[in-house]
Amino acid sequence: MIKRETKNTIALVLGSTQFGENSAIVSLAGEDGLFGLLAKGIYKPKSQLKPLLITGNIVQVEYQSATKGPNIASSLRVNMDVSSSLMDYASSCYLMYLQELSLSLFQYGDRFPYEEMKKIINALKEGKDVLSLSILTLGVLYHVLGIEINTDHCIHCQNRKNIVSYSLEEGGYLCKNCLSKFSLSEKEEMDLYVLKYAFMDLNEDILSKIVPKNSGIRVLSELNDNIIRYFDLKPMKSFSLLLNALY
């Protein structure tokens, strides 16, 4: 007989996969990292576990833990309900992108930036700019995954003046003198600012900012493409949907 221990934790719902006829395996992230739960009967009309089907929800979930076999969700309370965000197309595309990207980059047991993502999703729920929040999301993921992008000075000569471009593959800003070493062109000044914005510490002011659309989409696309190359991932199907929603 499998012995089970009752546990209780607060976590962010990242996605779900149907399991059998009425159940699902749900992926969540809490302060201790990513973990999975079996939500039995979640697709039944009266199931109280249905909030586990909404990516972005913050839930306090009670579950039965076992050394063998899946952990089984038993009850939950919703601490942050993002279902209203699904009514906005751009917000719903962001949540789909968050799900696909997170579950491609992280495995069960991995550390996940739970607190930072909770702030971003709360800002999404409050109706803050989706493009800006998408850029901040990638900045947070770069940091927790150890991809360092320097936006303080030139990555080659440490000069803080005459910054005219950047290379994500090289690791950050480039000054005019060092740019000649690469087959790169100068960037628009606003693109430089938006890249710096991506890696700023999250606070109410940063979460409320609205980046210029053209520069924002360029930088978002570059950040997305670079992380795909870095980890040799398949292209994110949800990213094209997000881009279309942001135009």
PDB file of N, CA, C and O in Angstrom, residues 54-57 80-88 95 125:
ATOM      1  N   ILE A  54      -6.297  26.758 -15.656  1.00  0.00           N
ATOM      2  CA  ILE A  54      -6.044  28.110 -16.163  1.00  0.00           C
ATOM      3  C   ILE A  54      -4.614  28.525 -15.858  1.00  0.00           C
ATOM      4  O   ILE A  54      -4.248  28.771 -14.701  1.00  0.00           O
ATOM      5  N   THR A  55      -3.786  28.579 -16.895  1.00  0.00           N
ATOM      6  CA  THR A  55      -2.408  29.041 -16.741  1.00  0.00           C
ATOM      7  C   THR A  55      -2.396  30.470 -16.204  1.00  0.00           C
ATOM      8  O   THR A  55      -3.114  31.337 -16.705  1.00  0.00           O
ATOM      9  N   GLY A  56      -1.587  30.701 -15.176  1.00  0.00           N
ATOM     10  CA  GLY A  56      -1.490  32.029 -14.573  1.00  0.00           C
ATOM     11  C   GLY A  56      -2.204  32.152 -13.250  1.00  0.00           C
ATOM     12  O   GLY A  56      -1.915  33.071 -12.475  1.00  0.00           O
ATOM     13  N   ASN A  57      -3.137  31.254 -12.967  1.00  0.00           N
ATOM     14  CA  ASN A  57      -3.804  31.272 -11.661  1.00  0.00           C
ATOM     15  C   ASN A  57      -2.786  31.006 -10.557  1.00  0.00           C
ATOM     16  O   ASN A  57      -1.889  30.172 -10.706  1.00  0.00           O
ATOM     17  N   MET A  80      -5.275  34.090  -6.760  1.00  0.00           N
ATOM     18  CA  MET A  80      -5.316  35.074  -7.831  1.00  0.00           C
ATOM     19  C   MET A  80      -5.961  34.424  -9.048  1.00  0.00           C
ATOM     20  O   MET A  80      -5.437  33.461  -9.589  1.00  0.00           O
ATOM     21  N   ASP A  81      -7.092  34.965  -9.447  1.00  0.00           N
ATOM     22  CA  ASP A  81      -7.859  34.421 -10.570  1.00  0.00           C
ATOM     23  C   ASP A  81      -7.600  35.279 -11.806  1.00  0.00           C
ATOM     24  O   ASP A  81      -7.947  36.458 -11.831  1.00  0.00           O
ATOM     25  N   VAL A  82      -6.968  34.686 -12.816  1.00  0.00           N
ATOM     26  CA  VAL A  82      -6.650  35.448 -14.029  1.00  0.00           C
ATOM     27  C   VAL A  82      -7.619  35.132 -15.164  1.00  0.00           C
ATOM     28  O   VAL A  82      -7.353  35.488 -16.315  1.00  0.00           O
ATOM     29  N   SER A  83      -8.721  34.486 -14.864  1.00  0.00           N
ATOM     30  CA  SER A  83      -9.654  34.101 -15.930  1.00  0.00           C
ATOM     31  C   SER A  83     -10.167  35.302 -16.708  1.00  0.00           C
ATOM     32  O   SER A  83     -10.449  35.196 -17.909  1.00  0.00           O
ATOM     33  N   SER A  84     -10.265  36.462 -16.051  1.00  0.00           N
ATOM     34  CA  SER A  84     -10.726  37.664 -16.755  1.00  0.00           C
ATOM     35  C   SER A  84      -9.731  38.080 -17.841  1.00  0.00           C
ATOM     36  O   SER A  84     -10.107  38.678 -18.850  1.00  0.00           O
ATOM     37  N   SER A  85      -8.440  37.764 -17.651  1.00  0.00           N
ATOM     38  CA  SER A  85      -7.417  38.111 -18.647  1.00  0.00           C
ATOM     39  C   SER A  85      -7.597  37.328 -19.932  1.00  0.00           C
ATOM     40  O   SER A  85      -7.127  37.747 -20.997  1.00  0.00           O
ATOM     41  N   LEU A  86      -8.275  36.190 -19.847  1.00  0.00           N
ATOM     42  CA  LEU A  86      -8.505  35.377 -21.042  1.00  0.00           C
ATOM     43  C   LEU A  86      -9.480  36.043 -21.999  1.00  0.00           C
ATOM     44  O   LEU A  86      -9.566  35.655 -23.166  1.00  0.00           O
ATOM     45  N   MET A  87     -10.199  37.052 -21.514  1.00  0.00           N
ATOM     46  CA  MET A  87     -11.131  37.784 -22.370  1.00  0.00           C
ATOM     47  C   MET A  87     -10.401  38.745 -23.302  1.00  0.00           C
ATOM     48  O   MET A  87     -10.954  39.190 -24.298  1.00  0.00           O
ATOM     49  N   ASP A  88      -9.160  39.069 -22.960  1.00  0.00           N
ATOM     50  CA  ASP A  88      -8.330  39.931 -23.804  1.00  0.00           C
ATOM     51  C   ASP A  88      -7.419  39.053 -24.632  1.00  0.00           C
ATOM     52  O   ASP A  88      -6.680  38.211 -24.105  1.00  0.00           O
ATOM     53  N   LEU A  95      -0.333  34.301 -21.944  1.00  0.00           N
ATOM     54  CA  LEU A  95      -0.407  33.163 -21.028  1.00  0.00           C
ATOM     55  C   LEU A  95      -0.088  31.851 -21.748  1.00  0.00           C
ATOM     56  O   LEU A  95       0.558  30.961 -21.182  1.00  0.00           O
ATOM     57  N   LYS A 125      -3.105  41.011 -14.912  1.00  0.00           N
ATOM     58  CA  LYS A 125      -4.494  41.005 -14.428  1.00  0.00           C
ATOM     59  C   LYS A 125      -5.019  42.433 -14.257  1.00  0.00           C
ATOM     60  O   LYS A 125      -6.210  42.697 -14.469  1.00  0.00           O
TER      61      LYS A 125
END
